[in-house]
Coordinates of C-alpha atoms and ligand atoms in Angstrom, one line a residue:
M1 CA 11.5 10.4 3.5
N2 CA 12.3 11.9 0.1
E3 CA 15.7 10.3 0.4
M4 CA 14.1 6.9 0.3
W5 CA 11.0 7.2 -1.7
G6 CA 11.4 10.3 -3.9
E7 CA 9.2 13.3 -3.9
S8 CA 5.4 13.3 -4.1
T9 CA 4.6 14.9 -7.4
V10 CA 1.1 14.9 -8.7
K11 CA 0.9 13.5 -12.2
L12 CA -2.3 13.9 -14.1
R13 CA -3.8 11.1 -16.0
A14 CA -4.1 13.2 -19.2
E15 CA -0.3 13.4 -19.5
N16 CA -0.1 9.7 -20.0
A17 CA -3.2 9.0 -22.0
A18 CA -1.3 6.8 -24.5
R19 CA 0.5 4.8 -21.8
G20 CA -0.2 3.0 -18.6
Q21 CA -3.6 1.5 -19.7
L22 CA -3.1 -1.5 -17.4
F23 CA -2.0 0.7 -14.6
D24 CA -4.8 3.1 -14.9
E25 CA -7.6 0.6 -15.5
G26 CA -6.2 -2.6 -14.0
N27 CA -5.8 -1.1 -10.6
Y28 CA -4.1 -4.3 -9.3
A29 CA -0.7 -5.8 -9.9
M30 CA 1.7 -8.4 -8.5
F31 CA 5.1 -7.3 -7.2
I32 CA 7.8 -10.0 -6.7
H33 CA 10.9 -9.7 -4.6
W34 CA 13.2 -12.6 -5.5
G35 CA 17.0 -12.8 -5.4
L36 CA 20.0 -14.3 -3.7
Y37 CA 18.7 -13.0 -0.3
S38 CA 15.7 -15.3 -0.8
Q39 CA 18.0 -18.2 0.0
L40 CA 18.7 -16.9 3.4
G41 CA 15.1 -16.1 4.3
N42 CA 16.4 -13.8 7.1
K43 CA 18.6 -16.4 8.8
V44 CA 22.4 -16.1 8.8
D45 CA 24.7 -18.5 10.7
G46 CA 21.8 -19.8 12.6
K47 CA 20.6 -16.3 13.7
T48 CA 17.3 -14.9 12.6
Y49 CA 17.0 -11.2 11.7
Y50 CA 13.6 -9.6 11.7
G51 CA 12.7 -7.1 9.0
I52 CA 12.7 -6.8 5.2
G53 CA 14.7 -9.8 3.9
E54 CA 16.2 -8.1 0.8
W55 CA 18.1 -5.8 3.3
I56 CA 19.8 -8.8 5.0
M57 CA 23.3 -7.6 3.8
N58 CA 22.9 -4.3 5.6
P59 CA 25.0 -3.6 8.7
R60 CA 21.9 -3.1 10.7
M61 CA 20.7 -6.5 9.7
A62 CA 23.3 -9.4 9.3
G63 CA 26.0 -7.1 8.0
I64 CA 27.3 -9.5 5.4
P65 CA 30.6 -8.5 3.7
V66 CA 30.5 -8.1 -0.1
E67 CA 32.6 -11.1 -0.9
E68 CA 30.7 -13.4 1.4
Y69 CA 27.4 -12.2 -0.1
K70 CA 28.7 -12.8 -3.6
N71 CA 29.3 -16.4 -2.6
L72 CA 25.6 -17.0 -2.2
A73 CA 25.4 -17.1 -6.0
K74 CA 27.3 -20.4 -5.9
T75 CA 24.4 -22.1 -4.1
F76 CA 21.5 -20.5 -6.0
N77 CA 19.7 -23.3 -7.7
P78 CA 15.9 -22.6 -7.7
K79 CA 14.7 -25.9 -9.1
K80 CA 11.1 -25.2 -8.0
F81 CA 10.8 -21.9 -9.9
D82 CA 7.8 -22.2 -12.2
A83 CA 7.2 -19.1 -14.3
K84 CA 3.9 -20.4 -15.6
A85 CA 2.5 -21.2 -12.1
I86 CA 3.5 -17.7 -10.9
A87 CA 1.8 -16.0 -13.9
K88 CA -1.3 -18.2 -13.4
L89 CA -1.3 -17.2 -9.7
A90 CA -1.3 -13.5 -10.6
K91 CA -4.0 -14.1 -13.2
D92 CA -6.1 -16.1 -10.7
A93 CA -5.6 -13.4 -8.1
G94 CA -7.1 -10.9 -10.5
M95 CA -3.9 -9.0 -11.0
K96 CA -3.2 -7.4 -14.4
Y97 CA 0.6 -7.3 -14.6
I98 CA 3.7 -8.5 -12.8
I99 CA 6.7 -6.4 -11.7
I100 CA 9.7 -8.4 -10.5
T101 CA 13.1 -7.4 -9.1
S102 CA 15.7 -7.5 -11.9
K103 CA 18.3 -6.1 -9.5
H104 CA 17.7 -5.0 -6.0
H105 CA 20.0 -2.8 -3.8
E106 CA 22.5 -5.7 -3.3
G107 CA 23.4 -5.6 -7.0
F108 CA 22.7 -9.2 -8.1
A109 CA 21.0 -9.3 -11.5
M110 CA 18.2 -11.9 -11.7
Y111 CA 18.5 -11.9 -15.5
H112 CA 21.3 -12.6 -17.9
S113 CA 23.4 -9.4 -17.9
K114 CA 26.3 -8.7 -20.2
A115 CA 27.2 -5.6 -18.3
C116 CA 28.0 -7.4 -15.1
D117 CA 28.7 -11.1 -14.5
F118 CA 27.2 -11.0 -11.0
N119 CA 24.0 -12.4 -12.5
V120 CA 21.8 -15.4 -12.3
V121 CA 23.2 -17.0 -15.5
D122 CA 26.9 -16.4 -15.2
A123 CA 27.3 -16.8 -11.4
T124 CA 25.0 -19.6 -10.4
P125 CA 24.9 -23.4 -10.9
W126 CA 21.3 -23.0 -12.1
A127 CA 22.6 -20.8 -15.0
K128 CA 19.1 -19.9 -16.3
D129 CA 17.5 -16.6 -17.0
P130 CA 14.0 -16.8 -15.3
M131 CA 12.9 -13.5 -16.8
H132 CA 12.5 -14.8 -20.3
E133 CA 10.2 -17.5 -19.0
L134 CA 8.3 -15.2 -16.8
A135 CA 7.9 -12.5 -19.5
E136 CA 6.5 -15.2 -21.8
A137 CA 4.3 -16.8 -19.2
C138 CA 2.8 -13.3 -18.6
R139 CA 2.1 -12.8 -22.2
A140 CA 0.5 -16.3 -22.5
E141 CA -1.9 -15.3 -19.6
G142 CA -2.6 -11.9 -21.1
L143 CA -0.8 -10.1 -18.3
G144 CA 1.6 -7.2 -18.5
F145 CA 5.2 -7.6 -17.3
G146 CA 7.8 -5.2 -16.0
F147 CA 11.0 -4.8 -13.9
Y148 CA 12.0 -3.3 -10.6
Y149 CA 15.5 -1.9 -10.8
S150 CA 17.5 -0.3 -8.0
H151 CA 19.2 2.5 -9.9
N152 CA 20.8 4.4 -7.1
Q153 CA 21.9 1.9 -4.5
D154 CA 24.2 -0.9 -5.4
W155 CA 25.9 -2.5 -2.5
T156 CA 28.3 -4.8 -4.3
F157 CA 29.5 -2.7 -7.4
P158 CA 32.2 -0.2 -6.9
G159 CA 30.8 3.3 -6.8
G160 CA 27.1 2.3 -6.3
N161 CA 25.3 4.1 -3.5
R162 CA 26.1 2.4 -0.2
G163 CA 28.5 0.1 -2.2
P164 CA 32.3 -0.3 -2.2
T165 CA 34.2 2.9 -2.6
T166 CA 37.2 1.3 -4.3
D167 CA 37.4 -1.1 -7.3
E168 CA 39.1 -4.5 -7.3
K169 CA 42.5 -2.8 -7.7
G170 CA 42.0 -0.5 -4.8
N171 CA 41.4 2.6 -6.9
P172 CA 38.7 5.0 -5.8
A173 CA 35.4 4.4 -7.6
T174 CA 32.8 7.0 -8.2
F175 CA 29.0 6.9 -8.7
D176 CA 29.7 7.8 -12.4
D177 CA 31.8 4.6 -12.7
Y178 CA 29.0 2.5 -11.4
F179 CA 26.5 4.4 -13.6
V180 CA 28.4 4.1 -16.8
K181 CA 29.6 0.5 -16.3
K182 CA 26.6 -1.1 -14.8
C183 CA 23.4 0.9 -14.2
L184 CA 22.9 2.5 -17.6
P185 CA 23.8 -0.7 -19.6
Q186 CA 21.6 -2.8 -17.4
V187 CA 18.6 -0.6 -17.9
E188 CA 19.3 -0.8 -21.6
E189 CA 19.3 -4.6 -21.2
I190 CA 16.1 -4.9 -19.2
T191 CA 14.3 -2.6 -21.6
S192 CA 15.6 -4.4 -24.8
N193 CA 15.6 -8.1 -24.1
Y194 CA 12.2 -9.1 -22.7
G195 CA 9.7 -7.8 -25.2
P196 CA 7.2 -5.0 -24.4
I197 CA 7.2 -4.1 -20.7
E198 CA 4.6 -2.2 -18.7
I199 CA 6.7 -0.4 -16.1
V200 CA 10.3 0.2 -15.1
W201 CA 10.0 0.5 -11.4
F202 CA 13.0 2.5 -10.1
D203 CA 13.3 2.8 -6.3
T204 CA 15.0 5.0 -3.6
P205 CA 16.6 7.8 -5.8
G206 CA 18.3 9.2 -2.7
N207 CA 20.5 12.1 -3.7
M208 CA 21.2 10.8 -7.2
P209 CA 21.8 13.8 -9.5
K210 CA 19.1 14.6 -12.1
K211 CA 21.4 14.1 -15.1
Y212 CA 21.6 10.4 -14.3
V213 CA 17.9 9.9 -13.8
Q214 CA 17.3 11.7 -17.0
Q215 CA 19.5 9.3 -19.0
L216 CA 17.7 6.3 -17.5
V217 CA 14.3 7.7 -18.3
D218 CA 15.5 8.5 -21.9
V219 CA 16.6 4.9 -22.3
V220 CA 13.2 3.7 -21.2
R221 CA 11.4 6.1 -23.5
K222 CA 13.6 5.0 -26.5
N223 CA 13.3 1.2 -25.9
Q224 CA 9.8 1.1 -24.4
P225 CA 7.8 4.1 -25.5
N226 CA 4.6 2.6 -23.9
A227 CA 6.2 1.8 -20.5
L228 CA 5.6 3.9 -17.4
V229 CA 8.5 5.0 -15.2
S230 CA 7.8 4.8 -11.5
G231 CA 7.7 8.0 -9.4
R232 CA 10.7 6.8 -7.5
A233 CA 13.0 7.4 -10.4
G234 CA 13.4 10.8 -8.8
H235 CA 13.4 14.5 -9.8
G236 CA 9.8 14.3 -10.8
L237 CA 10.8 12.4 -14.0
G238 CA 8.6 9.4 -13.3
D239 CA 5.1 9.1 -14.7
Y240 CA 3.2 8.6 -11.5
Q241 CA 3.5 8.9 -7.8
S242 CA 4.4 6.0 -5.6
L243 CA 3.3 6.4 -2.0
G244 CA 5.4 5.3 0.9
D245 CA 6.0 1.5 1.2
M246 CA 3.0 -0.4 2.6
E247 CA 0.9 2.8 2.8
V248 CA -2.8 2.7 2.0
P249 CA -4.0 6.4 2.0
H250 CA -7.0 7.5 4.1
K251 CA -8.0 10.4 1.8
N252 CA -8.5 10.5 -1.9
V253 CA -5.2 11.3 -3.7
D254 CA -5.2 13.2 -7.0
G255 CA -3.4 12.1 -10.2
M256 CA -1.9 8.8 -11.1
W257 CA -0.5 6.9 -8.1
E258 CA 0.0 3.5 -6.6
S259 CA 0.5 1.9 -3.2
V260 CA 2.9 -1.0 -2.9
D261 CA 2.3 -3.5 -0.2
T262 CA 3.2 -7.1 0.6
T263 CA 1.2 -10.3 1.4
N264 CA 3.0 -10.7 4.8
D265 CA 5.4 -8.1 6.4
S266 CA 8.7 -8.6 4.5
W267 CA 9.1 -8.1 0.7
A268 CA 11.6 -10.9 0.3
Y269 CA 11.0 -14.4 1.7
A270 CA 11.6 -14.5 5.5
W271 CA 11.3 -17.9 7.0
Y272 CA 9.5 -16.8 10.2
D273 CA 7.1 -14.4 8.6
E274 CA 3.7 -16.1 8.8
Y275 CA 1.7 -13.0 9.3
W276 CA -0.2 -13.1 6.1
K277 CA -2.9 -10.8 4.9
T278 CA -6.2 -12.7 4.9
P279 CA -8.2 -12.7 1.7
K280 CA -10.6 -10.1 3.3
E281 CA -7.7 -7.9 4.3
I282 CA -6.3 -8.0 0.7
L283 CA -9.7 -7.0 -0.6
R284 CA -10.0 -4.2 2.0
R285 CA -6.7 -2.7 1.0
L286 CA -7.2 -3.2 -2.7
I287 CA -10.7 -1.6 -2.6
A288 CA -9.4 1.2 -0.4
C289 CA -6.7 2.0 -3.0
V290 CA -9.2 2.0 -5.9
G291 CA -11.6 4.0 -3.7
R292 CA -8.9 6.6 -3.0
G293 CA -8.2 6.9 -6.7
G294 CA -5.1 4.7 -7.1
T295 CA -3.6 1.4 -8.0
Y296 CA -2.5 -1.4 -5.7
M297 CA 0.6 -3.6 -6.2
L298 CA 0.8 -6.5 -3.8
N299 CA 4.1 -8.4 -3.4
I300 CA 5.0 -12.1 -2.9
G301 CA 8.5 -13.2 -1.9
P302 CA 9.3 -16.6 -3.4
R303 CA 11.7 -18.9 -1.5
G304 CA 15.3 -19.4 -2.6
D305 CA 14.2 -22.6 -4.3
G306 CA 11.7 -20.6 -6.4
S307 CA 8.5 -21.9 -4.7
V308 CA 5.8 -19.5 -3.6
P309 CA 4.8 -19.6 0.1
E310 CA 1.5 -21.6 0.1
R311 CA -0.3 -19.2 2.4
A312 CA 0.4 -16.2 0.2
A313 CA -0.9 -18.1 -2.8
R314 CA -4.1 -19.2 -0.8
S315 CA -4.9 -15.6 0.2
L316 CA -4.4 -14.4 -3.4
E317 CA -6.5 -17.1 -4.9
E318 CA -9.4 -16.6 -2.5
S319 CA -9.4 -12.9 -2.9
G320 CA -9.1 -13.4 -6.6
A321 CA -12.1 -15.7 -6.7
W322 CA -14.1 -12.8 -5.2
I323 CA -12.8 -10.3 -7.7
R324 CA -13.9 -12.6 -10.5
R325 CA -17.4 -12.4 -9.1
Y326 CA -17.2 -8.6 -8.7
P327 CA -14.8 -7.3 -11.4
Q328 CA -16.8 -4.1 -11.7
V329 CA -15.8 -3.0 -8.2
V330 CA -12.1 -3.0 -9.1
Y331 CA -11.3 -2.7 -12.8
A332 CA -11.6 0.7 -14.4
A333 CA -13.4 1.9 -11.3
D334 CA -12.9 5.3 -9.9
A335 CA -12.5 7.0 -6.5
S336 CA -15.2 7.3 -4.0
P337 CA -17.0 10.6 -3.9
W338 CA -17.0 10.3 -0.1
E339 CA -13.2 10.7 -0.4
H340 CA -12.6 8.3 2.5
A341 CA -13.7 4.9 3.8
L342 CA -17.1 4.5 5.5
P343 CA -17.7 2.7 8.8
W344 CA -19.0 -0.5 7.2
G345 CA -16.8 -0.5 4.1
D346 CA -15.9 1.5 1.0
V347 CA -17.2 2.8 -2.3
T348 CA -15.9 2.7 -5.8
V349 CA -17.6 4.2 -8.8
K350 CA -18.2 3.5 -12.5
G351 CA -20.0 6.3 -14.3
N352 CA -23.3 6.7 -12.6
R353 CA -23.0 3.5 -10.6
L354 CA -21.8 3.3 -7.1
Y355 CA -20.4 0.0 -5.7
L356 CA -20.8 -0.3 -2.0
S357 CA -18.4 -2.9 -0.7
V358 CA -19.7 -3.9 2.7
F359 CA -17.0 -5.4 4.9
E360 CA -19.0 -5.2 8.2
W361 CA -22.5 -6.4 7.6
P362 CA -24.9 -4.4 9.8
A363 CA -26.7 -6.5 12.4
G364 CA -29.7 -4.2 12.5
G365 CA -30.7 -4.9 8.9
K366 CA -30.1 -1.4 7.7
L367 CA -27.1 0.2 5.9
Y368 CA -26.7 3.9 6.5
L369 CA -25.2 6.0 3.7
P370 CA -24.6 9.7 4.6
G371 CA -24.6 12.6 2.2
L372 CA -25.7 11.2 -1.1
K373 CA -27.2 14.0 -3.0
T374 CA -28.0 12.4 -6.4
K375 CA -31.3 10.7 -6.9
I376 CA -31.2 6.9 -6.9
A377 CA -32.6 5.1 -9.9
S378 CA -32.2 1.6 -8.5
A379 CA -30.4 -0.3 -5.8
K380 CA -29.5 -4.0 -5.7
L381 CA -27.6 -6.5 -3.7
L382 CA -25.3 -8.3 -6.1
L383 CA -25.2 -12.1 -6.1
G384 CA -24.8 -13.2 -9.7
E385 CA -28.1 -14.6 -10.9
K386 CA -29.6 -14.1 -7.5
S387 CA -29.2 -10.4 -7.3
S388 CA -32.1 -8.7 -5.5
A389 CA -33.6 -5.3 -5.3
V390 CA -32.8 -3.3 -2.2
P391 CA -35.4 -1.1 -0.6
Y392 CA -34.2 2.4 0.3
E393 CA -35.5 5.6 1.8
S394 CA -34.0 8.9 2.8
A395 CA -34.0 11.1 5.8
H396 CA -32.0 14.2 6.8
G397 CA -29.6 13.8 3.9
W398 CA -29.0 10.1 4.6
T399 CA -30.0 7.1 2.5
I400 CA -31.1 4.1 4.4
L401 CA -30.9 0.8 2.6
G402 CA -32.8 -2.3 3.9
L403 CA -30.7 -5.4 3.9
P404 CA -31.3 -9.1 4.7
P405 CA -30.0 -10.2 8.1
V406 CA -27.2 -12.3 6.8
A407 CA -24.5 -11.2 4.4
P408 CA -24.7 -13.1 1.2
E409 CA -20.9 -13.2 0.8
K410 CA -18.4 -14.5 3.3
L411 CA -15.8 -11.9 2.5
V412 CA -17.4 -8.7 1.2
S413 CA -21.0 -8.2 -0.1
V414 CA -21.7 -5.6 -2.8
I415 CA -24.6 -3.3 -3.3
E416 CA -24.9 -1.6 -6.7
I417 CA -26.6 1.8 -6.7
E418 CA -27.6 3.2 -10.0
L419 CA -27.9 6.9 -9.9
A420 CA -30.1 9.2 -12.0
G421 CA -27.1 11.4 -12.7
E422 CA -23.4 11.9 -11.8
P423 CA -22.6 11.1 -8.2
E424 CA -22.8 14.1 -6.0
V425 CA -22.0 13.7 -2.3
D426 CA -21.5 15.7 0.8
P427 CA -18.3 14.0 2.2
T428 CA -18.9 15.0 5.8
F429 CA -18.4 12.0 8.1
G430 CA -21.7 10.5 9.2
V431 CA -22.0 9.1 12.8
D432 CA -23.4 5.7 11.9
P433 CA -26.5 4.9 14.0
D434 CA -25.7 1.2 14.0
I435 CA -22.0 0.5 14.2
G436 CA -19.0 2.4 15.6
T437 CA -17.6 5.3 13.5
E438 CA -13.9 6.1 13.7
I439 CA -12.7 9.4 12.3
L440 CA -9.0 9.8 11.8
A441 CA -7.0 12.9 12.8
D442 CA -6.3 13.4 9.1
F443 CA -9.8 14.8 8.8
A444 CA -9.7 17.2 11.7
S445 CA -9.2 21.0 11.4
V446 CA -6.5 21.8 13.9
A447 CA -5.7 25.1 15.6
G448 CA -3.0 25.6 18.2
A449 CA -1.5 22.2 17.6
E450 CA 0.2 20.4 14.7
L451 CA -1.3 17.8 12.3
S452 CA 1.3 15.8 10.5
Q453 CA 2.3 12.3 9.3
K454 CA 4.6 10.3 11.5
R455 CA 6.3 7.2 10.2
W456 CA 8.2 4.5 12.1
M457 CA 9.6 1.1 11.5
E458 CA 7.9 -1.7 13.4
K459 CA 10.6 -4.1 12.4
F460 CA 13.7 -3.2 10.2
G461 CA 12.4 -1.6 7.0
E462 CA 8.7 -2.3 7.8
W463 CA 7.0 1.0 7.8
K464 CA 3.9 2.1 9.7
S465 CA 2.5 5.5 9.7
V466 CA -0.1 7.7 11.4
H467 CA -1.5 11.2 10.9
H468 CA -1.6 12.6 14.4
V469 CA -2.3 15.9 16.2
H470 CA 0.6 16.8 18.5
D471 CA 2.4 19.7 20.1
W472 CA -0.8 20.8 21.8
T473 CA -0.8 24.3 23.2
A474 CA -3.2 25.6 25.9
D475 CA -6.2 26.5 23.7
A476 CA -5.6 24.0 21.0
K477 CA -8.5 22.2 19.3
A478 CA -8.8 19.4 16.8
T479 CA -12.3 19.8 15.4
F480 CA -14.2 17.1 13.5
E481 CA -17.3 17.9 11.5
V482 CA -20.0 15.1 11.7
S483 CA -23.4 14.5 10.5
V484 CA -25.9 12.9 12.8
L485 CA -29.0 11.0 11.7
E486 CA -30.2 9.5 15.0
P487 CA -30.2 11.9 17.9
G488 CA -29.2 10.5 21.3
D489 CA -26.3 9.5 23.4
Y490 CA -23.1 8.2 21.9
V491 CA -20.0 6.8 23.6
V492 CA -17.0 8.9 22.6
S493 CA -13.5 7.5 22.9
L494 CA -10.1 8.7 21.7
T495 CA -7.2 6.8 20.3
Y496 CA -3.9 8.4 21.4
A497 CA -0.4 7.7 22.6
G498 CA 1.4 9.6 25.3
E499 CA 2.9 9.3 28.7
G500 CA 1.4 9.0 32.1
R501 CA -2.2 10.2 32.9
L502 CA -3.7 12.6 30.4
V503 CA -6.9 14.7 30.6
W504 CA -8.8 15.2 27.3
G505 CA -11.9 17.3 26.7
V506 CA -14.5 16.7 24.1
D507 CA -17.0 19.5 23.2
V508 CA -20.1 19.4 21.0
V509 CA -19.6 23.0 19.8
G510 CA -22.6 24.9 21.1
G511 CA -23.6 21.9 23.3
E512 CA -22.3 19.5 25.8
H513 CA -18.7 19.4 27.2
I514 CA -17.1 16.3 28.7
Q515 CA -13.6 15.7 30.0
N516 CA -11.9 12.8 31.6
Q517 CA -8.5 11.6 32.8
Q518 CA -7.2 8.3 31.4
N519 CA -4.0 6.5 31.3
S520 CA -1.8 6.4 28.2
S521 CA 0.6 4.1 26.4
H522 CA 3.4 4.7 24.0
N523 CA 1.5 2.6 21.6
Y524 CA -1.8 4.0 20.2
Q525 CA -4.7 2.7 22.2
E526 CA -8.4 3.5 22.3
F527 CA -9.5 5.1 25.7
P528 CA -13.1 5.9 26.5
I529 CA -13.9 9.5 27.5
G530 CA -17.6 9.4 28.1
W531 CA -21.1 9.8 26.7
I532 CA -22.2 12.9 24.8
N533 CA -25.5 13.8 23.4
F534 CA -26.5 14.9 19.9
P535 CA -30.0 16.4 20.6
E536 CA -31.3 16.3 17.0
P537 CA -30.4 15.2 13.5
G538 CA -28.0 17.6 11.7
T539 CA -24.4 18.6 11.4
Y540 CA -22.2 19.2 14.5
A541 CA -18.6 20.2 15.1
V542 CA -16.9 18.1 17.8
A543 CA -13.8 19.6 19.3
V544 CA -11.1 17.7 21.1
S545 CA -8.8 19.5 23.5
F546 CA -5.8 18.5 25.5
L547 CA -6.3 19.7 29.1
E548 CA -3.6 18.2 31.3
G549 CA -0.5 16.1 31.0
D550 CA 2.7 16.2 29.0
P551 CA 1.8 18.0 25.7
A552 CA 5.2 17.0 24.2
L553 CA 4.2 13.4 23.9
A554 CA 0.4 13.5 23.6
S555 CA -0.5 12.3 20.1
L556 CA -4.1 12.0 19.0
K557 CA -4.9 9.5 16.2
S558 CA -8.7 9.4 16.0
I559 CA -12.0 9.9 17.6
H560 CA -14.8 7.2 17.9
F561 CA -18.5 7.4 18.3
A562 CA -20.6 4.4 19.1
P563 CA -24.4 4.5 19.8
A564 CA -24.9 4.1 23.6
R565 CA -27.0 1.0 23.9
Ligands
H79_1 O1 12.1 -3.1 -2.4 C1 11.5 -2.8 -1.2 C2 12.4 -2.2 -0.2 O2 13.6 -3.0 -0.1 C3 12.7 -0.9 -0.8 N1 11.4 -0.5 -1.4 C4 10.5 -1.6 -1.3 C5 9.6 -1.6 -2.5 C6 13.3 0.1 0.1 N2 14.5 0.5 0.1 N3 14.7 1.3 1.0 N4 13.6 1.5 1.6 C7 12.6 0.7 1.1 C8 13.5 2.4 2.7 C9 14.3 1.8 3.8 C10 14.9 2.5 4.7 C11 15.6 1.9 5.7 FE1 17.2 2.6 6.5 C12 16.5 1.0 5.6 C13 15.4 2.2 7.1 C14 16.4 1.5 7.8 C15 17.1 0.7 6.8 C16 18.2 3.8 5.2 C17 19.1 3.2 6.1 C18 17.3 4.6 6.0 C19 17.7 4.5 7.3 C20 18.8 3.6 7.4

């Protein structure tokens, strides 16, 4: 994975105190993938290719030869490109800056480059530089602006990684040729010609030697002393960590980091890709990133004619309207002291205030908050002028908030809890007495088996990941610590993948043992195991063991508890 996304280095906020204000406090940005590939929208010669559209040239997608790909410039004429409308969309969405592809892996510069004429001004009938307009439109909206730049891969310039290995005359070309003739001068250009920029977003460092990365970073520092360099520059020379593509972490992550994600499944426009994130899903992912301590950058892929897919815009506008009502939940907000999401939603923090974003409104009229140790000064359900006090009580280390039967907001309702001091929390998972509680394998202590992250591509370039417990040995256990408020029976189920019939055991340590045989699937599916009993309120260890079946393929993703009623 390092080859693609660079190493995971923890960068502390303090190192960057003078820079990265928008990154650190804005917490939400727009990413844009737009280039010649957008014209194709994943269809070549009548055939549709599924996956990330900017990779269409790749042999594992359409496999377009270099000269043929270059011809796409002759038809690039994005008359519907409207820089002001895009900046306004980002603003309305609640985003604080825009990062756009100045050059992706295929090597086409979407700005006027003197270093290489394979660019949007010199090679297209449109002959305009959209980046001047966009940079200006961002400034007019009070947004930051910055560039994505593929520094290592260049598929059309001789010597670029995965690019031609000889030049026009047939002489061998080296990475150094590409670096000196194109990469370094282009990074000079993007950091010199568009005013102050927020970030230079390098991607996929691969095995690029450190001396090259250092030179690029030096150029950014010289021309843009206030800009951040993305972690994917490589060799730990970036300012912050970028997680894997499309990855929203489950546990709090230290230091300065971001998740990059996209409104549908592809980064670049793909004609068939109508699987949009709903406004609620966007808020869920944004608030999860802020709640884990990071920043969320969400992508749109404009079409080849420059227009923005209407459904992407709709989801962004609707989630943005919510953010305008609850800015305190997102901006300059910090990570949740629970360090993970809660069954009904998530928590962000500002000083001594907790913001509870409730995604699943509890039907029983009570919201259960486990492990809060600091005394509450006040609690209210936010609704502009109509905010109302929320009654609360505590029992066995839990806080129980009384709520109206119907959620005041369609998407996400927010409860503000003002604390008497700094938030202090026992982050142990609570088994919610009202709604189902899922605990991911990430949070298990594992003995006799392996806990690791597995990634795979659902479609070409579209990454999914899971933390799973695998390679089970005879006495292996994955143990989950839980806190129980309401004693009684709970239905336990496990989400796993595997082959054939599998037997799993679940033990309340010092208490009941159940086991059951269920089928499996190569996809992760939830299978019921049975009821177990928690005899009284308190903390329990619940151990999962793998009893029969093929241990090589058995992969546990999570355990679920639901009140048996
Ligand atoms: O710009 C977007 C992607 O195009 C870019 N990063 C985001 C922000 C990106 N470039 N590479 N990757 C993401 C990782 C892709 C890896 C794969 Fe492959 C490409 C998997 C299959 C094709 C490289 C070639 C690794 C295996 C074969």
